[in-house]
PDB file of C-alpha atoms in Angstrom:
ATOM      1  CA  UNK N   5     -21.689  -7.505  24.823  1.00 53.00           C
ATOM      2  CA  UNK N   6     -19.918  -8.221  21.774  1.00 65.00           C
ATOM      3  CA  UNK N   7     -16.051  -7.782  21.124  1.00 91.00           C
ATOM      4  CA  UNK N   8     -15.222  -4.122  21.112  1.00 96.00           C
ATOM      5  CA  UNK N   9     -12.557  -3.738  18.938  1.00 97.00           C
ATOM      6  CA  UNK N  10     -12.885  -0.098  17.550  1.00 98.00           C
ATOM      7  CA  UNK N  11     -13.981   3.003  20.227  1.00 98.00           C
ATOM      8  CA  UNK N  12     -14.717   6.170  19.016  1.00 98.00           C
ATOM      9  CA  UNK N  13     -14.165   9.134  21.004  1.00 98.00           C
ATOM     10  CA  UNK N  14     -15.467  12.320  19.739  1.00 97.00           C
ATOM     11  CA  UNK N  15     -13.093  15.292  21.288  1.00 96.00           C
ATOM     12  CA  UNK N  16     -13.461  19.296  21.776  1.00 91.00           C
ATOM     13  CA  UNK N  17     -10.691  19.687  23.777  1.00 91.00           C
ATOM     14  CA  UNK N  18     -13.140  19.829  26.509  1.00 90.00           C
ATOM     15  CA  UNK N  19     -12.168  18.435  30.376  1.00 92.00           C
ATOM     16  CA  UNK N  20     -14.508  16.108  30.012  1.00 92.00           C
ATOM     17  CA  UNK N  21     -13.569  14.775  26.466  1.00 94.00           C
ATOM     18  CA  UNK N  22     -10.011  14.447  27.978  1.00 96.00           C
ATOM     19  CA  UNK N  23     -11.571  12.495  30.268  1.00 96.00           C
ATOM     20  CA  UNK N  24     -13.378  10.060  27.893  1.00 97.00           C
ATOM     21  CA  UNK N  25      -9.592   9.660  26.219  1.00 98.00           C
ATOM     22  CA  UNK N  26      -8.794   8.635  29.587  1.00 98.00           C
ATOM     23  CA  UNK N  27     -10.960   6.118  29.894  1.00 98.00           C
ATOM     24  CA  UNK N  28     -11.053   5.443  26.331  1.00 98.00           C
ATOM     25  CA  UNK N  29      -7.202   4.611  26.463  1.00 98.00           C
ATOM     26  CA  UNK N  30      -8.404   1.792  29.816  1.00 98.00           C
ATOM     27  CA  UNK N  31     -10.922   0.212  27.909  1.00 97.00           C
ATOM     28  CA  UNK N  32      -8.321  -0.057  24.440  1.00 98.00           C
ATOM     29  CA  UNK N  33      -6.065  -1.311  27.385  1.00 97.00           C
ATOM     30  CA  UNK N  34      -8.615  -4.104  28.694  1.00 96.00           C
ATOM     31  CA  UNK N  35     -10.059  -5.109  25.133  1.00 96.00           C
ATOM     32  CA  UNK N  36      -7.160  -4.681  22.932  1.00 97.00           C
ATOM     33  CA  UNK N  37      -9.092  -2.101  20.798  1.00 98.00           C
ATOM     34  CA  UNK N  38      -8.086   0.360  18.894  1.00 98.00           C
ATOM     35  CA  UNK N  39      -9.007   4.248  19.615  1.00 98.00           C
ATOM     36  CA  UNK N  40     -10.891   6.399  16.626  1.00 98.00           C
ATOM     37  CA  UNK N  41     -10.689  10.509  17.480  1.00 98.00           C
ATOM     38  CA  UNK N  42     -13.043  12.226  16.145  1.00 98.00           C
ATOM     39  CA  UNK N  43     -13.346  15.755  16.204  1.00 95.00           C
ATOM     40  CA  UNK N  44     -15.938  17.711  14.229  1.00 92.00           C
ATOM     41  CA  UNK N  45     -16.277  20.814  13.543  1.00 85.00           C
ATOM     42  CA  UNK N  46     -20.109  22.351  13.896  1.00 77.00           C
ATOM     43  CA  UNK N  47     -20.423  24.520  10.855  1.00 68.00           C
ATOM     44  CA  UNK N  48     -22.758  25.579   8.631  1.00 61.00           C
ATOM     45  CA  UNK N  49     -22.250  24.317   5.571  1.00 49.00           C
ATOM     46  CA  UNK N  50     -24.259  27.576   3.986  1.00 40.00           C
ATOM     47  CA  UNK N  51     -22.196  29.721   6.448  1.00 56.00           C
ATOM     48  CA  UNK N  52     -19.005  28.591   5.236  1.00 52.00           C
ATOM     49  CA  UNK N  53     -20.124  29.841   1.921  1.00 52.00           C
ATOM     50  CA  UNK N  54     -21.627  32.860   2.909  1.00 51.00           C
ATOM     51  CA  UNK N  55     -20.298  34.583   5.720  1.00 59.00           C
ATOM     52  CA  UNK N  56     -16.795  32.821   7.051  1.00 59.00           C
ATOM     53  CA  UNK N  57     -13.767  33.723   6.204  1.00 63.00           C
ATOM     54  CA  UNK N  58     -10.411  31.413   5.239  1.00 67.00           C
ATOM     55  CA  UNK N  59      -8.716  33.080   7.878  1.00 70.00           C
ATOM     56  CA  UNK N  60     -11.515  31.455  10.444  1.00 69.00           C
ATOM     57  CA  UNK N  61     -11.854  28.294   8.751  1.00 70.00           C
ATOM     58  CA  UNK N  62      -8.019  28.004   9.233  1.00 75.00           C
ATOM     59  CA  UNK N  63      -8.396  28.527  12.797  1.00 76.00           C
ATOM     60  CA  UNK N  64     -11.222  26.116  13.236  1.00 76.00           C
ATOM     61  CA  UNK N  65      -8.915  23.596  11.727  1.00 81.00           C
ATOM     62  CA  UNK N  66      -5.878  24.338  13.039  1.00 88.00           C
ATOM     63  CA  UNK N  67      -7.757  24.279  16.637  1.00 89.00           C
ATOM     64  CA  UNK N  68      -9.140  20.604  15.818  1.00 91.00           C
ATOM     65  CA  UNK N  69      -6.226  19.603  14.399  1.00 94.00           C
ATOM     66  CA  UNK N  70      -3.844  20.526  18.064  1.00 95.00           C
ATOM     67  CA  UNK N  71      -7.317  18.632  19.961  1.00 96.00           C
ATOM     68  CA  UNK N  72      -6.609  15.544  17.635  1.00 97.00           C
ATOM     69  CA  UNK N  73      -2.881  15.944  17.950  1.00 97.00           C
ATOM     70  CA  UNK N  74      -3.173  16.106  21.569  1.00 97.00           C
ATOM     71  CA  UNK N  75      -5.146  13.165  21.841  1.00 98.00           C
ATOM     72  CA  UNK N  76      -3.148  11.131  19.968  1.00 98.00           C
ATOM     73  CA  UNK N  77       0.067  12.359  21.952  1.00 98.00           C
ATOM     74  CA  UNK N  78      -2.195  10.981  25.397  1.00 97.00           C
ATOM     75  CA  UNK N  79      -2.664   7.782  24.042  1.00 98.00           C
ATOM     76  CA  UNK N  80       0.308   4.986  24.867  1.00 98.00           C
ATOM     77  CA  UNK N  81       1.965   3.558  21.555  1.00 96.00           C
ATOM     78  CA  UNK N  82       1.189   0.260  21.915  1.00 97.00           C
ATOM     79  CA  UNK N  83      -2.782   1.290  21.334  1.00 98.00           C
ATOM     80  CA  UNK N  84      -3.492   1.431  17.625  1.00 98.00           C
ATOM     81  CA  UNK N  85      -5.214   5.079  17.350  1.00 98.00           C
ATOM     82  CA  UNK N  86      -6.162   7.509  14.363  1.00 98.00           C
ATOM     83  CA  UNK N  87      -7.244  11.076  14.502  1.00 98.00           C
ATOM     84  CA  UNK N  88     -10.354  12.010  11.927  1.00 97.00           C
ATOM     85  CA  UNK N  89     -11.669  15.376  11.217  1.00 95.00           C
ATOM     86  CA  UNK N  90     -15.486  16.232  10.164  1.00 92.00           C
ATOM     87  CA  UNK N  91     -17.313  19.255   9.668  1.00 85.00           C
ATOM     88  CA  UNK N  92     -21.027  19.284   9.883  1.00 85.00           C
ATOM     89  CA  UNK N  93     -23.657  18.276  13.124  1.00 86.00           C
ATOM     90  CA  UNK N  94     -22.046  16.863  15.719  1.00 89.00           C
ATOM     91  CA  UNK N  95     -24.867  14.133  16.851  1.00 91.00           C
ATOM     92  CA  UNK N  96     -25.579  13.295  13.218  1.00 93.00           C
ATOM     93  CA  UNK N  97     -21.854  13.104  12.016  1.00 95.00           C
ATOM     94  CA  UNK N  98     -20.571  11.334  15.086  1.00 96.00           C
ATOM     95  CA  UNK N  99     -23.342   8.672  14.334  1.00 97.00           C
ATOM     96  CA  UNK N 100     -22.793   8.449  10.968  1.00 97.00           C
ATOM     97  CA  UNK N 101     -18.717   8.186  11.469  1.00 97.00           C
ATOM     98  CA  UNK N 102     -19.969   4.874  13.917  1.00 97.00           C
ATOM     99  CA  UNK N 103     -21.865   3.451  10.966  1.00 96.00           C
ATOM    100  CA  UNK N 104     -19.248   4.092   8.389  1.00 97.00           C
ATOM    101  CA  UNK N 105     -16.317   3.032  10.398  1.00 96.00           C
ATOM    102  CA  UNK N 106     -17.959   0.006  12.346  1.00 95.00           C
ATOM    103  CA  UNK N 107     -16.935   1.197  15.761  1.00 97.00           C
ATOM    104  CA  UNK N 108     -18.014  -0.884  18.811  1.00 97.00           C
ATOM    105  CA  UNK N 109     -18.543   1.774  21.267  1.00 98.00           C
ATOM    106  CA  UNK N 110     -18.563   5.321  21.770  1.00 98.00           C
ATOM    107  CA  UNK N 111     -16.832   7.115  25.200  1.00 98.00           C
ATOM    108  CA  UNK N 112     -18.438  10.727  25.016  1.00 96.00           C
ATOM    109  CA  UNK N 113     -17.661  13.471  27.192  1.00 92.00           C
ATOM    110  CA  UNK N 114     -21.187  14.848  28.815  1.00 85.00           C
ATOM    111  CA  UNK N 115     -21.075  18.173  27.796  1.00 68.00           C
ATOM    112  CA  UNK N 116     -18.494  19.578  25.308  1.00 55.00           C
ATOM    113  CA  UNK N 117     -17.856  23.187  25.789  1.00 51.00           C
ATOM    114  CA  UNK N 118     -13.974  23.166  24.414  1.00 47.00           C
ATOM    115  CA  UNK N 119     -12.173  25.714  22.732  1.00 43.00           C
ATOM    116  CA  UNK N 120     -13.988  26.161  19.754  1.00 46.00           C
ATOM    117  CA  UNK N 121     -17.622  26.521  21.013  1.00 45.00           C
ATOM    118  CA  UNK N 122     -20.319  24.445  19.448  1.00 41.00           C
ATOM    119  CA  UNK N 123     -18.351  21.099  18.714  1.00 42.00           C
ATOM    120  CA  UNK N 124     -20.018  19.396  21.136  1.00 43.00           C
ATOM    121  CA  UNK N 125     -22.764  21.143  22.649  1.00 44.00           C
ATOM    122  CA  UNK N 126     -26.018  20.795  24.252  1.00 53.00           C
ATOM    123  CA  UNK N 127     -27.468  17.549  24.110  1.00 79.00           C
ATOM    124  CA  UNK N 128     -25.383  15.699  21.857  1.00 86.00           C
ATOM    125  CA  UNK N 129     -24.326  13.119  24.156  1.00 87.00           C
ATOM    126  CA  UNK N 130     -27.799  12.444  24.631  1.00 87.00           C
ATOM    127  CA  UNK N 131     -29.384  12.182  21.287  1.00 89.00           C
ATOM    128  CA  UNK N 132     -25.598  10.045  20.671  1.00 92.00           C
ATOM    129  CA  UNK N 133     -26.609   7.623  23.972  1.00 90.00           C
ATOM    130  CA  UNK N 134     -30.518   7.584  22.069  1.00 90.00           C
ATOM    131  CA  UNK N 135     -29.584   6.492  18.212  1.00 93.00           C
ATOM    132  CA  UNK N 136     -26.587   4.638  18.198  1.00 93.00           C
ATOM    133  CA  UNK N 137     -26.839   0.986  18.130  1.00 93.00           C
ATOM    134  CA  UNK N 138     -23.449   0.384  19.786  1.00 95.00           C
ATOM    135  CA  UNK N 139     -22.807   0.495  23.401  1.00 95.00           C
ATOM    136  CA  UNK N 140     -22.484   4.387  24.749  1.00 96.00           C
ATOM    137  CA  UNK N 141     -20.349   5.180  27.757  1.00 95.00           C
ATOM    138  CA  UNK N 142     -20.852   9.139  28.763  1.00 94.00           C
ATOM    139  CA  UNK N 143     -17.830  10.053  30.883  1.00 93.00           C
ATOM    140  CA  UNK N 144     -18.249  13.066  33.225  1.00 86.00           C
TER     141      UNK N 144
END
């Protein structure tokens, strides 16, 4: 395996994205990395447009925003970590934040069901673990 100096870690708020940060923070521990949080919200783009209101974008944002917030609060200070905030598919953007960003690895939750529903759902851990080209570690 090569050097893993960059981990992303895609959160919902979830328990078991809190416990990818957990392990997340022993790997950044082990390998001297630094921790990426990602959290992305799963709308629409058309819906946004059409049908949502600023009132609930604001609270699809704010509610990411206290998930990366309390991530970053979890993690010790002497591990570099930054908080990130997408809005589109989760499988596709959390790929395309790997390529972008250059991170080394991915620690996933296995199922997302946080508190806003559809950040991480279904089998995006799976089609994550099937099209990245870094190393995948699915927490449970």
């Amino acid at each position: 395996m090569s050097e893993i100096k960059t981990i992303l870690v895609p959160v919902d708020g979830s328990d078991s994205a809190q416990k990818a940060i957990d392990f997340a923070i022993t790997l950044a521990k082990t390998y001297g990395a630094k921790i990426d949080y990602l959290y992305v919200s799963n709308i629409n783009q058309l819906a946004i447009n059409a049908c949502l209101s600023d009132a609930i974008l604001d609270a699809v944002n704010k509610a990411g925003d206290a998930i990366l917030d309390g991530a970053l609060k979890k993690t010790p200070q002497d591990i570099p970590a930054e908080a990130f905030s997408e809005t589109g598919s989760p499988s596709v953007t959390i790929l395309d934040f790997v390529e972008q960003h250059k991170a080394d690895m991915v620690v996933m939750g296995s199922r997302g069901l946080g508190v806003v529903k559809g950040v991480l759902l279904g089998s995006v851990s799976q089609y994550v673990v099937e099209h990245a080209k870094c190393p995948i570690v699915i927490v449970k």
